[in-house]
């Protein structure tokens, strides 16, 4: 039963969806504070290469994860500085960050006399519970069949959701994203809130990137993450800026990544390239929605998303 | 210094030599100000006199360029409103600082360090309710801000300050958005707060309000303090002179001599707002040539949708707009302009004028497609300059500097430029929304003159305003709207502020003729 097509698809969906969960929740935090960060792809790739490199050097998976998180947060400061302090266009700055992060990741992967490219991983995240537990029908794989980072992603989703909707700092974030002028008048440091949440977004994107390089792919390539960063930005809208919904839609996309294989097994004939294209179609539609402020707000986007805030404007 | 308080009590606030400028223009210069504990202190001055800036400085929103601020005798520097809150200073801004998608209770909790880390919606709402009842300010704590009326939103703003136990409350033009009846309720609450020992700063440019509610008054003009007095000792005429700097008489309206045919006829107009609700809900009205029809109503009762529906900026859901007998309901904005609708919108910068363009460019914005501005596909810079200079001269727009963006002009000059542009084109209807809002007395007089001149040359004027003084000064006929519908109509001779105020608050008249 645990080997049924459905179960295999679900497990693959969780595996492929987990990095997107991290990145999507991160982007939700940033966007809830009013900052649109299109640099997710770049931050993820940077986290992926730093995580892979650190684990390759030291053999410690957790050190890899930790440095990937730090790397993601660090590179996101560029965007925070551009959009909060300099108040430049967030779209331009975010795109630049993606280009920069991608370039840096490829460079790090290829630099030096013995580059990382093509090297197999020294360590990889494995399921943490014994196989005997995972063999329990149905619930076994679903509950006990995952590696540590999958469980971490669940914890992060739960914390992010509780934080946003049931704590005072969470209320602060939502207020800053909706109406920074009012938030500031209520005594909130808008810039600080935005910096912090852009960096949290970067940290989670870095973590998502590391999941690719430390759990999903067996060796370093120029781009181990595909277009997961773009998908994550699109999913923020599908999740209507809510962490729990982000979990489900990310898994849905994980399943889409597996759907070729599933369809083949079930002998359904749809050209695989067509299916592989679907996520990108959705990403494009999502970008269009984000770019047309009014429509995005109807879907629940923070009122001030993407709008630079300047206190003494008059 | 006149009228120095001799009592030994330390003032709640003392300002010394406060300077604040924006882009090199002084908003406050060398301001001294003192607020005693338990008093209501009016800051009186025309718009642009620096009242709001001074308040924002006290509330920590702006930092003064120089000068000293003492709160309860201690010198303070506020880096942000947060510091001001910590010192017990809170402000109700002219444009409310409420997050409209959050609930009343959430807005009260926002940024308040005394609310625990964990939010309990139920507890917050209970506290908000209790606080509202204590000050006779009932509001539904679970309502979202956008669901509330403007008057209710103002209560939330005040409750927000009381929730933090602010000792010094600054109210920036609080009555501007209220009906006269709501204004009186506000004054009662202000007296109650002062009796509790709190100090209130009340900003206004209306003398009778200052007389009604304040203990002391400080008058500002052009960013400077020009006088301070106990309100009871101050003669309204003296205060007015201090405020304006000279004696000024507003033009008195002569009744319109001849009214012509119906020019603008609106029938059963329905216009949706951004939320998809019918903000204008089956409204019919007609304006004749040489007549000013004033539309009175509390802000947010369909004024914006009515104006924008007529001029084509918002889609008309049903009903019709006819101009000189022709149906123009579905015409484009440009077609409507060409068929003779002139429009003075409420926001001068942004909707009325392009802030970043020069004055000359702005003056040409509706006519640049035609000669002399353009010659085929090419624009004539010389024509822009020449025609611009003529209009600037004719309409007395001051402060224009060549090549600099129009946003650097003062409100009154912006409005004069805007009116100049609108009335020089061929038109038979003028739609004006709150044309003298925020203008000083001199500019107000000029703008009113222009509007009355329009009327006298046979233009049909539709004046949509929330300011009863403005409406009563200009209109020949008054129509009151409430929730997008007409609730009363009367000739100017029968209109009083009280009667209009009652209708504006949604009360139907017992027996209308």
PDB file of N, CA, C and O in Angstrom, chain B residues 156-199:
ATOM      1  N   UNK B 156     -12.083  56.489  17.195  1.00  0.00           N
ATOM      2  CA  UNK B 156     -11.075  55.441  17.371  1.00  0.00           C
ATOM      3  C   UNK B 156      -9.702  56.070  17.559  1.00  0.00           C
ATOM      4  O   UNK B 156      -8.916  55.636  18.407  1.00  0.00           O
ATOM      5  N   UNK B 157      -9.427  57.111  16.783  1.00  0.00           N
ATOM      6  CA  UNK B 157      -8.138  57.798  16.924  1.00  0.00           C
ATOM      7  C   UNK B 157      -7.955  58.328  18.351  1.00  0.00           C
ATOM      8  O   UNK B 157      -6.882  58.206  18.934  1.00  0.00           O
ATOM      9  N   UNK B 158      -9.009  58.915  18.867  1.00  0.00           N
ATOM     10  CA  UNK B 158      -8.894  59.478  20.213  1.00  0.00           C
ATOM     11  C   UNK B 158      -8.776  58.355  21.245  1.00  0.00           C
ATOM     12  O   UNK B 158      -7.956  58.422  22.161  1.00  0.00           O
ATOM     13  N   UNK B 159      -9.554  57.298  21.051  1.00  0.00           N
ATOM     14  CA  UNK B 159      -9.459  56.156  21.967  1.00  0.00           C
ATOM     15  C   UNK B 159      -8.054  55.548  21.946  1.00  0.00           C
ATOM     16  O   UNK B 159      -7.536  55.102  22.963  1.00  0.00           O
ATOM     17  N   UNK B 160      -7.452  55.564  20.754  1.00  0.00           N
ATOM     18  CA  UNK B 160      -6.101  55.022  20.623  1.00  0.00           C
ATOM     19  C   UNK B 160      -5.147  55.757  21.573  1.00  0.00           C
ATOM     20  O   UNK B 160      -4.307  55.150  22.219  1.00  0.00           O
ATOM     21  N   UNK B 161      -5.326  57.069  21.640  1.00  0.00           N
ATOM     22  CA  UNK B 161      -4.466  57.857  22.529  1.00  0.00           C
ATOM     23  C   UNK B 161      -4.804  57.575  23.998  1.00  0.00           C
ATOM     24  O   UNK B 161      -3.913  57.446  24.835  1.00  0.00           O
ATOM     25  N   UNK B 162      -6.104  57.468  24.283  1.00  0.00           N
ATOM     26  CA  UNK B 162      -6.504  57.239  25.673  1.00  0.00           C
ATOM     27  C   UNK B 162      -6.094  55.845  26.128  1.00  0.00           C
ATOM     28  O   UNK B 162      -5.760  55.629  27.296  1.00  0.00           O
ATOM     29  N   UNK B 163      -6.123  54.902  25.206  1.00  0.00           N
ATOM     30  CA  UNK B 163      -5.728  53.530  25.520  1.00  0.00           C
ATOM     31  C   UNK B 163      -4.278  53.507  26.011  1.00  0.00           C
ATOM     32  O   UNK B 163      -3.892  52.706  26.828  1.00  0.00           O
ATOM     33  N   UNK B 164      -3.498  54.427  25.484  1.00  0.00           N
ATOM     34  CA  UNK B 164      -2.109  54.522  25.936  1.00  0.00           C
ATOM     35  C   UNK B 164      -1.960  55.543  27.041  1.00  0.00           C
ATOM     36  O   UNK B 164      -0.852  55.919  27.402  1.00  0.00           O
ATOM     37  N   UNK B 165      -3.090  56.057  27.487  1.00  0.00           N
ATOM     38  CA  UNK B 165      -3.100  57.021  28.573  1.00  0.00           C
ATOM     39  C   UNK B 165      -2.254  58.254  28.250  1.00  0.00           C
ATOM     40  O   UNK B 165      -1.450  58.720  29.066  1.00  0.00           O
ATOM     41  N   UNK B 166      -2.428  58.779  27.045  1.00  0.00           N
ATOM     42  CA  UNK B 166      -1.693  59.984  26.667  1.00  0.00           C
ATOM     43  C   UNK B 166      -2.145  61.156  27.540  1.00  0.00           C
ATOM     44  O   UNK B 166      -3.334  61.326  27.795  1.00  0.00           O
ATOM     45  N   UNK B 167      -1.192  61.945  28.018  1.00  0.00           N
ATOM     46  CA  UNK B 167      -1.518  63.096  28.856  1.00  0.00           C
ATOM     47  C   UNK B 167      -1.695  64.355  28.016  1.00  0.00           C
ATOM     48  O   UNK B 167      -2.314  65.316  28.430  1.00  0.00           O
ATOM     49  N   UNK B 168      -1.063  64.334  26.865  1.00  0.00           N
ATOM     50  CA  UNK B 168      -1.148  65.491  25.976  1.00  0.00           C
ATOM     51  C   UNK B 168      -1.735  65.017  24.660  1.00  0.00           C
ATOM     52  O   UNK B 168      -1.166  64.150  23.987  1.00  0.00           O
ATOM     53  N   UNK B 169      -2.898  65.535  24.318  1.00  0.00           N
ATOM     54  CA  UNK B 169      -3.561  65.103  23.089  1.00  0.00           C
ATOM     55  C   UNK B 169      -3.582  66.255  22.098  1.00  0.00           C
ATOM     56  O   UNK B 169      -4.021  67.356  22.424  1.00  0.00           O
ATOM     57  N   UNK B 170      -3.081  65.986  20.896  1.00  0.00           N
ATOM     58  CA  UNK B 170      -3.051  67.008  19.862  1.00  0.00           C
ATOM     59  C   UNK B 170      -4.090  66.633  18.812  1.00  0.00           C
ATOM     60  O   UNK B 170      -4.038  65.544  18.254  1.00  0.00           O
ATOM     61  N   UNK B 171      -5.038  67.508  18.586  1.00  0.00           N
ATOM     62  CA  UNK B 171      -6.091  67.226  17.605  1.00  0.00           C
ATOM     63  C   UNK B 171      -5.931  68.198  16.434  1.00  0.00           C
ATOM     64  O   UNK B 171      -6.159  69.396  16.588  1.00  0.00           O
ATOM     65  N   UNK B 172      -5.518  67.664  15.271  1.00  0.00           N
ATOM     66  CA  UNK B 172      -5.245  68.519  14.132  1.00  0.00           C
ATOM     67  C   UNK B 172      -6.505  68.685  13.288  1.00  0.00           C
ATOM     68  O   UNK B 172      -6.921  67.748  12.610  1.00  0.00           O
ATOM     69  N   UNK B 173      -7.114  69.837  13.334  1.00  0.00           N
ATOM     70  CA  UNK B 173      -8.336  70.148  12.605  1.00  0.00           C
ATOM     71  C   UNK B 173      -9.378  69.034  12.737  1.00  0.00           C
ATOM     72  O   UNK B 173      -9.852  68.495  11.731  1.00  0.00           O
ATOM     73  N   UNK B 174      -9.757  68.709  13.958  1.00  0.00           N
ATOM     74  CA  UNK B 174     -10.642  67.558  14.132  1.00  0.00           C
ATOM     75  C   UNK B 174     -12.047  67.802  13.609  1.00  0.00           C
ATOM     76  O   UNK B 174     -12.745  66.856  13.271  1.00  0.00           O
ATOM     77  N   UNK B 175     -12.473  69.042  13.531  1.00  0.00           N
ATOM     78  CA  UNK B 175     -13.859  69.285  13.156  1.00  0.00           C
ATOM     79  C   UNK B 175     -14.066  69.343  11.652  1.00  0.00           C
ATOM     80  O   UNK B 175     -15.188  69.342  11.180  1.00  0.00           O
ATOM     81  N   UNK B 176     -12.940  69.355  10.905  1.00  0.00           N
ATOM     82  CA  UNK B 176     -13.063  69.518   9.455  1.00  0.00           C
ATOM     83  C   UNK B 176     -13.911  68.424   8.826  1.00  0.00           C
ATOM     84  O   UNK B 176     -14.567  68.643   7.821  1.00  0.00           O
ATOM     85  N   UNK B 177     -13.918  67.237   9.420  1.00  0.00           N
ATOM     86  CA  UNK B 177     -14.617  66.120   8.795  1.00  0.00           C
ATOM     87  C   UNK B 177     -15.953  65.817   9.470  1.00  0.00           C
ATOM     88  O   UNK B 177     -16.606  64.839   9.149  1.00  0.00           O
ATOM     89  N   UNK B 178     -16.354  66.645  10.421  1.00  0.00           N
ATOM     90  CA  UNK B 178     -17.547  66.327  11.210  1.00  0.00           C
ATOM     91  C   UNK B 178     -18.731  67.207  10.834  1.00  0.00           C
ATOM     92  O   UNK B 178     -18.569  68.332  10.371  1.00  0.00           O
ATOM     93  N   UNK B 179     -19.924  66.699  11.088  1.00  0.00           N
ATOM     94  CA  UNK B 179     -21.108  67.549  10.996  1.00  0.00           C
ATOM     95  C   UNK B 179     -21.096  68.445  12.224  1.00  0.00           C
ATOM     96  O   UNK B 179     -20.427  68.139  13.219  1.00  0.00           O
ATOM     97  N   UNK B 180     -21.833  69.560  12.189  1.00  0.00           N
ATOM     98  CA  UNK B 180     -21.847  70.440  13.369  1.00  0.00           C
ATOM     99  C   UNK B 180     -22.248  69.680  14.645  1.00  0.00           C
ATOM    100  O   UNK B 180     -21.681  69.919  15.706  1.00  0.00           O
ATOM    101  N   UNK B 181     -23.191  68.741  14.517  1.00  0.00           N
ATOM    102  CA  UNK B 181     -23.632  67.990  15.697  1.00  0.00           C
ATOM    103  C   UNK B 181     -22.517  67.094  16.234  1.00  0.00           C
ATOM    104  O   UNK B 181     -22.277  67.023  17.450  1.00  0.00           O
ATOM    105  N   UNK B 182     -21.824  66.420  15.329  1.00  0.00           N
ATOM    106  CA  UNK B 182     -20.703  65.577  15.754  1.00  0.00           C
ATOM    107  C   UNK B 182     -19.620  66.429  16.389  1.00  0.00           C
ATOM    108  O   UNK B 182     -18.964  66.016  17.349  1.00  0.00           O
ATOM    109  N   UNK B 183     -19.441  67.633  15.845  1.00  0.00           N
ATOM    110  CA  UNK B 183     -18.446  68.549  16.392  1.00  0.00           C
ATOM    111  C   UNK B 183     -18.743  68.892  17.844  1.00  0.00           C
ATOM    112  O   UNK B 183     -17.852  68.917  18.686  1.00  0.00           O
ATOM    113  N   UNK B 184     -20.036  69.111  18.144  1.00  0.00           N
ATOM    114  CA  UNK B 184     -20.382  69.434  19.526  1.00  0.00           C
ATOM    115  C   UNK B 184     -20.107  68.272  20.467  1.00  0.00           C
ATOM    116  O   UNK B 184     -19.624  68.460  21.589  1.00  0.00           O
ATOM    117  N   UNK B 185     -20.383  67.056  19.994  1.00  0.00           N
ATOM    118  CA  UNK B 185     -20.078  65.876  20.825  1.00  0.00           C
ATOM    119  C   UNK B 185     -18.575  65.805  21.092  1.00  0.00           C
ATOM    120  O   UNK B 185     -18.143  65.477  22.208  1.00  0.00           O
ATOM    121  N   UNK B 186     -17.807  66.131  20.061  1.00  0.00           N
ATOM    122  CA  UNK B 186     -16.356  66.118  20.235  1.00  0.00           C
ATOM    123  C   UNK B 186     -15.925  67.144  21.279  1.00  0.00           C
ATOM    124  O   UNK B 186     -15.085  66.867  22.144  1.00  0.00           O
ATOM    125  N   UNK B 187     -16.527  68.335  21.210  1.00  0.00           N
ATOM    126  CA  UNK B 187     -16.154  69.372  22.171  1.00  0.00           C
ATOM    127  C   UNK B 187     -16.466  68.929  23.605  1.00  0.00           C
ATOM    128  O   UNK B 187     -15.684  69.180  24.525  1.00  0.00           O
ATOM    129  N   UNK B 188     -17.613  68.268  23.792  1.00  0.00           N
ATOM    130  CA  UNK B 188     -17.952  67.778  25.135  1.00  0.00           C
ATOM    131  C   UNK B 188     -16.891  66.801  25.626  1.00  0.00           C
ATOM    132  O   UNK B 188     -16.425  66.882  26.755  1.00  0.00           O
ATOM    133  N   UNK B 189     -16.496  65.895  24.742  1.00  0.00           N
ATOM    134  CA  UNK B 189     -15.468  64.923  25.125  1.00  0.00           C
ATOM    135  C   UNK B 189     -14.154  65.616  25.445  1.00  0.00           C
ATOM    136  O   UNK B 189     -13.453  65.247  26.402  1.00  0.00           O
ATOM    137  N   UNK B 190     -13.835  66.651  24.677  1.00  0.00           N
ATOM    138  CA  UNK B 190     -12.573  67.366  24.925  1.00  0.00           C
ATOM    139  C   UNK B 190     -12.588  68.011  26.304  1.00  0.00           C
ATOM    140  O   UNK B 190     -11.597  67.974  27.039  1.00  0.00           O
ATOM    141  N   UNK B 191     -13.735  68.614  26.661  1.00  0.00           N
ATOM    142  CA  UNK B 191     -13.825  69.242  27.991  1.00  0.00           C
ATOM    143  C   UNK B 191     -13.670  68.190  29.078  1.00  0.00           C
ATOM    144  O   UNK B 191     -13.008  68.409  30.090  1.00  0.00           O
ATOM    145  N   UNK B 192     -14.273  67.013  28.850  1.00  0.00           N
ATOM    146  CA  UNK B 192     -14.191  65.942  29.841  1.00  0.00           C
ATOM    147  C   UNK B 192     -12.739  65.520  30.039  1.00  0.00           C
ATOM    148  O   UNK B 192     -12.283  65.312  31.161  1.00  0.00           O
ATOM    149  N   UNK B 193     -12.000  65.410  28.942  1.00  0.00           N
ATOM    150  CA  UNK B 193     -10.606  64.998  29.039  1.00  0.00           C
ATOM    151  C   UNK B 193      -9.775  66.051  29.766  1.00  0.00           C
ATOM    152  O   UNK B 193      -8.894  65.727  30.569  1.00  0.00           O
ATOM    153  N   UNK B 194     -10.068  67.316  29.475  1.00  0.00           N
ATOM    154  CA  UNK B 194      -9.328  68.392  30.148  1.00  0.00           C
ATOM    155  C   UNK B 194      -9.631  68.384  31.646  1.00  0.00           C
ATOM    156  O   UNK B 194      -8.735  68.596  32.466  1.00  0.00           O
ATOM    157  N   UNK B 195     -10.887  68.108  31.985  1.00  0.00           N
ATOM    158  CA  UNK B 195     -11.242  68.060  33.402  1.00  0.00           C
ATOM    159  C   UNK B 195     -10.546  66.921  34.128  1.00  0.00           C
ATOM    160  O   UNK B 195     -10.336  66.982  35.337  1.00  0.00           O
ATOM    161  N   UNK B 196     -10.185  65.881  33.395  1.00  0.00           N
ATOM    162  CA  UNK B 196      -9.412  64.776  33.987  1.00  0.00           C
ATOM    163  C   UNK B 196      -7.962  65.153  34.221  1.00  0.00           C
ATOM    164  O   UNK B 196      -7.188  64.341  34.725  1.00  0.00           O
ATOM    165  N   UNK B 197      -7.572  66.337  33.752  1.00  0.00           N
ATOM    166  CA  UNK B 197      -6.188  66.772  33.936  1.00  0.00           C
ATOM    167  C   UNK B 197      -5.331  66.594  32.702  1.00  0.00           C
ATOM    168  O   UNK B 197      -4.132  66.867  32.735  1.00  0.00           O
ATOM    169  N   UNK B 198      -5.932  66.111  31.615  1.00  0.00           N
ATOM    170  CA  UNK B 198      -5.147  65.992  30.389  1.00  0.00           C
ATOM    171  C   UNK B 198      -5.075  67.354  29.700  1.00  0.00           C
ATOM    172  O   UNK B 198      -5.932  68.215  29.920  1.00  0.00           O
ATOM    173  N   UNK B 199      -4.055  67.539  28.881  1.00  0.00           N
ATOM    174  CA  UNK B 199      -3.908  68.798  28.155  1.00  0.00           C
ATOM    175  C   UNK B 199      -4.201  68.540  26.687  1.00  0.00           C
ATOM    176  O   UNK B 199      -3.748  67.544  26.135  1.00  0.00           O
TER     177      UNK B 199
END
